[in-house]
Tab-separated table of C-alpha atoms and ligand atoms in Angstrom:
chain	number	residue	atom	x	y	z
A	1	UNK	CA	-76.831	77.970	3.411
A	2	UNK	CA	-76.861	80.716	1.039
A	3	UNK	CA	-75.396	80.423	-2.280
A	4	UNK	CA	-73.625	83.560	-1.815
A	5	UNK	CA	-71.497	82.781	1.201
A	6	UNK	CA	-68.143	83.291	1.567
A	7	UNK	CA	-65.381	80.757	0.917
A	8	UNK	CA	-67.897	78.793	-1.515
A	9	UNK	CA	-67.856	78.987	-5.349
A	10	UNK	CA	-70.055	78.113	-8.164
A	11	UNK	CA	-70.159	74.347	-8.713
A	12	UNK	CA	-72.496	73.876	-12.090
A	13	UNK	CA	-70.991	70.599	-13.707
A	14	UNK	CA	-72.877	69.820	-17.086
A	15	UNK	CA	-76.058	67.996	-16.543
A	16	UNK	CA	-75.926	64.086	-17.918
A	17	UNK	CA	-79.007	63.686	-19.483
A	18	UNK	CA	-80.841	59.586	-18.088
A	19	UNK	CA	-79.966	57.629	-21.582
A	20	UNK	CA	-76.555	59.025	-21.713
A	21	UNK	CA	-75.827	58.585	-18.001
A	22	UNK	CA	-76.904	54.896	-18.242
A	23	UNK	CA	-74.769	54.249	-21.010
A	24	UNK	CA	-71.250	55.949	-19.510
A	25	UNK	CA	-72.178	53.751	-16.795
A	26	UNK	CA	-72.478	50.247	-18.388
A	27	UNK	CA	-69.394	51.483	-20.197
A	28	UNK	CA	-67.261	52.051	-17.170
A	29	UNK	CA	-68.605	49.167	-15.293
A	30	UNK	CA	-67.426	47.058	-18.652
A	31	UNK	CA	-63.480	48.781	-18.109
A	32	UNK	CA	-63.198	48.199	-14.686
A	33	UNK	CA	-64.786	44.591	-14.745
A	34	UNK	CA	-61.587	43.908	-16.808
A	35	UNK	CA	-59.743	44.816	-13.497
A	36	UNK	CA	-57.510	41.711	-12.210
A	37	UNK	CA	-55.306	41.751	-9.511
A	38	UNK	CA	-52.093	40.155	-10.988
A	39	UNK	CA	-49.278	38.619	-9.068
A	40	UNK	CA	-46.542	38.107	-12.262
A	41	UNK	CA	-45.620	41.682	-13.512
A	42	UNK	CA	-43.033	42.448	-16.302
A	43	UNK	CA	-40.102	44.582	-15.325
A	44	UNK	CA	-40.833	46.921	-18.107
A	45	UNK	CA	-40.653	50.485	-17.057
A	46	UNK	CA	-44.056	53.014	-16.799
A	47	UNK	CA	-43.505	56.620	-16.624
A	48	UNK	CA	-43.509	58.444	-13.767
A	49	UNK	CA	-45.922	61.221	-15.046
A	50	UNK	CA	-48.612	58.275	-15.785
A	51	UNK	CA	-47.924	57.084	-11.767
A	52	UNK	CA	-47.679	60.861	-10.982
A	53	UNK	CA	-51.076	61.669	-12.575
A	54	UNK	CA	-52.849	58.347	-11.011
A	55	UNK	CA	-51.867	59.745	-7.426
A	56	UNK	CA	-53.198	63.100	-8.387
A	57	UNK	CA	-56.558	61.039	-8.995
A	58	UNK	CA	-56.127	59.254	-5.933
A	59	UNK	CA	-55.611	62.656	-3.812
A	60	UNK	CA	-59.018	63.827	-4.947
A	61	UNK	CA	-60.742	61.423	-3.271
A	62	UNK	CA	-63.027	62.895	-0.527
A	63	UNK	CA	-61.839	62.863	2.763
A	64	UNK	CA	-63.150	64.029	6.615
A	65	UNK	CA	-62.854	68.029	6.891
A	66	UNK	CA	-60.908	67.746	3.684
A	67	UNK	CA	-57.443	66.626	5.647
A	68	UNK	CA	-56.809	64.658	2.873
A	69	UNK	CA	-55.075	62.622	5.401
A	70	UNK	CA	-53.171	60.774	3.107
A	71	UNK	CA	-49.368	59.855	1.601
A	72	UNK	CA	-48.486	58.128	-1.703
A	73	UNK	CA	-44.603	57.076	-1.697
A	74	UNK	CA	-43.820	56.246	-5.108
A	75	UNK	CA	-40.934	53.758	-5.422
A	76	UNK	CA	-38.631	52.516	-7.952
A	77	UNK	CA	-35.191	52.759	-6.858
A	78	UNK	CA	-34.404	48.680	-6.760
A	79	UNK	CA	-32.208	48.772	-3.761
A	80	UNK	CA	-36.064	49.866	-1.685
A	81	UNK	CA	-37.696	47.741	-3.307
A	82	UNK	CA	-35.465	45.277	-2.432
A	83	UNK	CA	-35.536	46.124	1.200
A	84	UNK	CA	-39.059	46.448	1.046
A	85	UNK	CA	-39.528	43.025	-0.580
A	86	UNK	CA	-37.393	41.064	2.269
A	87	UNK	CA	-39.180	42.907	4.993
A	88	UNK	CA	-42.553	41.964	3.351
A	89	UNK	CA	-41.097	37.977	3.010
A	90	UNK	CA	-39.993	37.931	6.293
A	91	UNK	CA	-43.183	39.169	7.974
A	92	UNK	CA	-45.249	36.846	5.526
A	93	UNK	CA	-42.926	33.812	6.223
A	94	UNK	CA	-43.795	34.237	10.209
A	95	UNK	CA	-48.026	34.336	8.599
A	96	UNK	CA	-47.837	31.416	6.349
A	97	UNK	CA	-45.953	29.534	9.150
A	98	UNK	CA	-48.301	30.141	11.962
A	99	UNK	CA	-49.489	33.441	12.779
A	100	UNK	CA	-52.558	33.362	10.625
A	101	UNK	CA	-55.162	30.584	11.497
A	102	UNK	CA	-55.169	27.231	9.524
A	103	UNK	CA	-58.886	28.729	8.315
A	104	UNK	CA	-56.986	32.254	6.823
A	105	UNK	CA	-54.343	30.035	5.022
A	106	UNK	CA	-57.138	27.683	3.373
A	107	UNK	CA	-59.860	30.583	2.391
A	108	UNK	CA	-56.420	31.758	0.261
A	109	UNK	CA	-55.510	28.451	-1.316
A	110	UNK	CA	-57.491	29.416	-4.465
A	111	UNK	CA	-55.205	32.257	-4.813
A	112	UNK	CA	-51.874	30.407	-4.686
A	113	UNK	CA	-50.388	32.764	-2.499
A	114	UNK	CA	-47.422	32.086	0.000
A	115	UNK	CA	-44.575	33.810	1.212
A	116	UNK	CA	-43.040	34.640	-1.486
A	117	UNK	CA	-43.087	38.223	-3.228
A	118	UNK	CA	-41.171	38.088	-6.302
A	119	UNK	CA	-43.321	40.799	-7.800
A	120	UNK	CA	-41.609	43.539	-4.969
A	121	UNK	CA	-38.670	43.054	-7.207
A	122	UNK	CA	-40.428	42.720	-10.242
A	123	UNK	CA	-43.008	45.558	-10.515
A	124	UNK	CA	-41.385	48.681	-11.802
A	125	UNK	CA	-43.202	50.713	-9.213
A	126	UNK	CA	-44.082	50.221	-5.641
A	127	UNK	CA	-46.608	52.646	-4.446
A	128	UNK	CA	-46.727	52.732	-0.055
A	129	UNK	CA	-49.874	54.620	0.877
A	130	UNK	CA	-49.685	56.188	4.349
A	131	UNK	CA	-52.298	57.442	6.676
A	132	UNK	CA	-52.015	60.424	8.870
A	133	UNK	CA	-54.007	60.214	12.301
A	134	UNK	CA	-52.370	63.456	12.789
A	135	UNK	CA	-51.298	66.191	10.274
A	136	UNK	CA	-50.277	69.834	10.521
A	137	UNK	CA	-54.160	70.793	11.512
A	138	UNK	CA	-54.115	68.085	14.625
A	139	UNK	CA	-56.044	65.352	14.466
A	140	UNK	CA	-57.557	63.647	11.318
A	141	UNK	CA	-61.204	62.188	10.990
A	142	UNK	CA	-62.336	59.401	8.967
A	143	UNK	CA	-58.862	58.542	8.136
A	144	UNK	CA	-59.249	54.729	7.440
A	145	UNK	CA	-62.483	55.839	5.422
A	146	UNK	CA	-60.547	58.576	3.581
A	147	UNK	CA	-57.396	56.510	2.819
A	148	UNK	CA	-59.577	53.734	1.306
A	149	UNK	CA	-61.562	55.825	-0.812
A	150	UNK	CA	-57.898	57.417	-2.269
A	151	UNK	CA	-56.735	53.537	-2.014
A	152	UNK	CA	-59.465	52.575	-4.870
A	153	UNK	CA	-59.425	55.626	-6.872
A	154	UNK	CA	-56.090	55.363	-7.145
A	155	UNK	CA	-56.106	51.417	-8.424
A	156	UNK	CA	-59.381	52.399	-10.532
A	157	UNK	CA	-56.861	55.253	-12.016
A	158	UNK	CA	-53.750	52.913	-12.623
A	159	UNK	CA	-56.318	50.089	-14.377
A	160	UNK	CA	-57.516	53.021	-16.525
A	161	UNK	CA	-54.229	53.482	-17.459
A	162	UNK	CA	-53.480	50.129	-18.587
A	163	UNK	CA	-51.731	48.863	-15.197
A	164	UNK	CA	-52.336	46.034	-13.522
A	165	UNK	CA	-51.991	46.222	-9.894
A	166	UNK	CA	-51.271	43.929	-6.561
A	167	UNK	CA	-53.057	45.086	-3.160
A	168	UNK	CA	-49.792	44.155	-1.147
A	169	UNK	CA	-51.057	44.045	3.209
A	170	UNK	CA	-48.098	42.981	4.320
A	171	UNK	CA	-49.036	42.456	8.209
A	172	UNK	CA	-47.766	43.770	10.655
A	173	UNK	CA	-46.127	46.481	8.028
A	174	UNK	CA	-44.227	48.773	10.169
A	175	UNK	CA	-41.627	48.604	8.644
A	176	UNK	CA	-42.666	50.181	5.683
A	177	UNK	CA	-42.714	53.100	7.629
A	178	UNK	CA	-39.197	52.865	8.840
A	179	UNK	CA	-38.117	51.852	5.710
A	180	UNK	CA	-38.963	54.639	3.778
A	181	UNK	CA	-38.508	56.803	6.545
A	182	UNK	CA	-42.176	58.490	7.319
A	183	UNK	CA	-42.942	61.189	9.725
A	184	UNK	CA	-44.706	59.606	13.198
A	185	UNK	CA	-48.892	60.395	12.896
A	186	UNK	CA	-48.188	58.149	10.052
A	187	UNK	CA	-49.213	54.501	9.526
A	188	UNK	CA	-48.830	52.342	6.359
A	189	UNK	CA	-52.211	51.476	4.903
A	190	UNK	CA	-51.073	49.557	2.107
A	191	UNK	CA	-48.660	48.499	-0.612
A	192	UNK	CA	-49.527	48.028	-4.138
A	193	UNK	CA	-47.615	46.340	-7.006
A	194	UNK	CA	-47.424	48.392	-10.101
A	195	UNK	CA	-46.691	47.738	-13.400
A	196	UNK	CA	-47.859	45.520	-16.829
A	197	UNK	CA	-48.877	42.335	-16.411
A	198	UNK	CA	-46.691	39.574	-16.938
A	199	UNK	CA	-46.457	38.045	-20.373
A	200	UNK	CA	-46.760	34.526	-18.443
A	201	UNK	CA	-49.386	35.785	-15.805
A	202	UNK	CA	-52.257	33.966	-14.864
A	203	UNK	CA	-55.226	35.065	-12.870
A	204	UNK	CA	-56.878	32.469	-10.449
A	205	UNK	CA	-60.597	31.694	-12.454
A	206	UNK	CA	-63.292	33.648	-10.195
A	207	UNK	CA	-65.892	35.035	-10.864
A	208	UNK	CA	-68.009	38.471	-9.146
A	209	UNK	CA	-70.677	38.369	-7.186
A	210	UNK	CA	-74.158	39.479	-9.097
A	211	UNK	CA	-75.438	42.429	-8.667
A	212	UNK	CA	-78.509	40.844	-6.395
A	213	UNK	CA	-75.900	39.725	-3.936
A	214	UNK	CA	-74.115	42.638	-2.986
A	215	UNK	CA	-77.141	44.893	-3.419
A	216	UNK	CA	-80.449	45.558	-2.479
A	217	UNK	CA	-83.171	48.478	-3.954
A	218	UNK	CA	-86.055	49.111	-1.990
B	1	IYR	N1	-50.784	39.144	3.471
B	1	IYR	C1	-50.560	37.786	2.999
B	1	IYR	C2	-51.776	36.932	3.017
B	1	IYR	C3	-52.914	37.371	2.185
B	1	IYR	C4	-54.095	37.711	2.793
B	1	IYR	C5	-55.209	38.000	2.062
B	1	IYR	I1	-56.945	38.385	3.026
B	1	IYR	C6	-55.153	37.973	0.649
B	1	IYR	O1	-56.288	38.273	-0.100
B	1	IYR	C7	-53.979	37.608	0.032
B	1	IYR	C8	-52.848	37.339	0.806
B	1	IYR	C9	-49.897	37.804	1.632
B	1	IYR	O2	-49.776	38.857	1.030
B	1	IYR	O3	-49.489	36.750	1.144
């Protein structure tokens, strides 16, 4: 490819020189190791430029042919979130109840869950990501991959921010799509909780895998 062709520009981005780039990456690996996902938020309000500018991050994520086959539906109009958090507790009630496996509901007893979801009240700001098989281009590729990728740069954004977040899969969540009224090609992808923590919250104690667990250099 030649570095002249058309519809390409200049990408020169300064140069990190080794010590440096070690360092900026302990660093960030120290901020986002502080990540928790919370469950007890405070109803305190968070600007909508702060969520505005976290979805900007999360819609430069790469994605297949550049579709950027995603959408972010920011809510925090309480009568929604209302609807969205009965939906959500009816759906969970039918999981906890039967519909997952006895082995699902005990690999999430350390996590105190059930199927309640106070926090869809609670959080000032519900954020419903959507993926789009389809858009105005036809169909989409790597969509799950893409969405995922704009899923955790958008939570690495909010934490940067100071906000805690709640990965929310309500399943089946279908009616997240009805409920805030999406365009069919679309499919929710997930819900997260935003907002501060809590001043009561709790975290269950875990700890993360070392690094020779989830990786391997050869
Ligand atoms: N969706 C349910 C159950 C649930 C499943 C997993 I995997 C979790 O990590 C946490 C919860 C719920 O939200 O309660």
């Amino acid at each position: 490819m030649s570095s002249t062709q058309e519809g390409f520009i200049p990408y020169r981005p300064d140069r990190v020189p080794p010590d440096e780039m070690v360092a900026r990456a302990e660093r960030f690996h120290a901020h986002m190791d502080r990540r928790r996902t919370v469950r007890f938020f405070s109803p305190d309000p968070v600007p909508r430029a702060a969520i505005e500018h976290c979805i900007r991050t999360a819609s430069s994520a790469p994605s297949g042919a550049h579709r950027q086959p995603w959408h972010f539906v920011a809510v925090q109009d309480p009568n929604l979130k209302h609807r969205i958090r009965l939906a959500a507790e009816e759906e969970e009630a039918r999981n906890y109840a039967g519909r997952m496996p006895p082995e699902w509901v005990k690999a999430l007893e350390p996590f105190g869950t059930d199927a309640n979801k106070e926090y869809l009240d609670v959080c000032p700001w519900l954020i419903a990501i959507f993926a789009q098989n389809r858009g105005p281009e036809g169909k989409n590729y790597y969509v799950t991959e893409s969405v995922g990728i704009a899923a955790g740069m958008l939570i690495a954004a909010l934490h940067d921010a100071g906000l805690a977040t709640l990965t929310h899969t309500p399943s089946p969540m279908k009616f997240l799509k009805d409920v805030l009224e999406r365009p069919s090609g679309e499919r929710a992808y997930l819900l997260l909780g935003v907002g501060y923590p809590g001043s009561e919250c709790v975290v269950p104690d875990i700890s993360r895998k070392p690094l020779a667990e989830v990786a391997s250099f050869r």
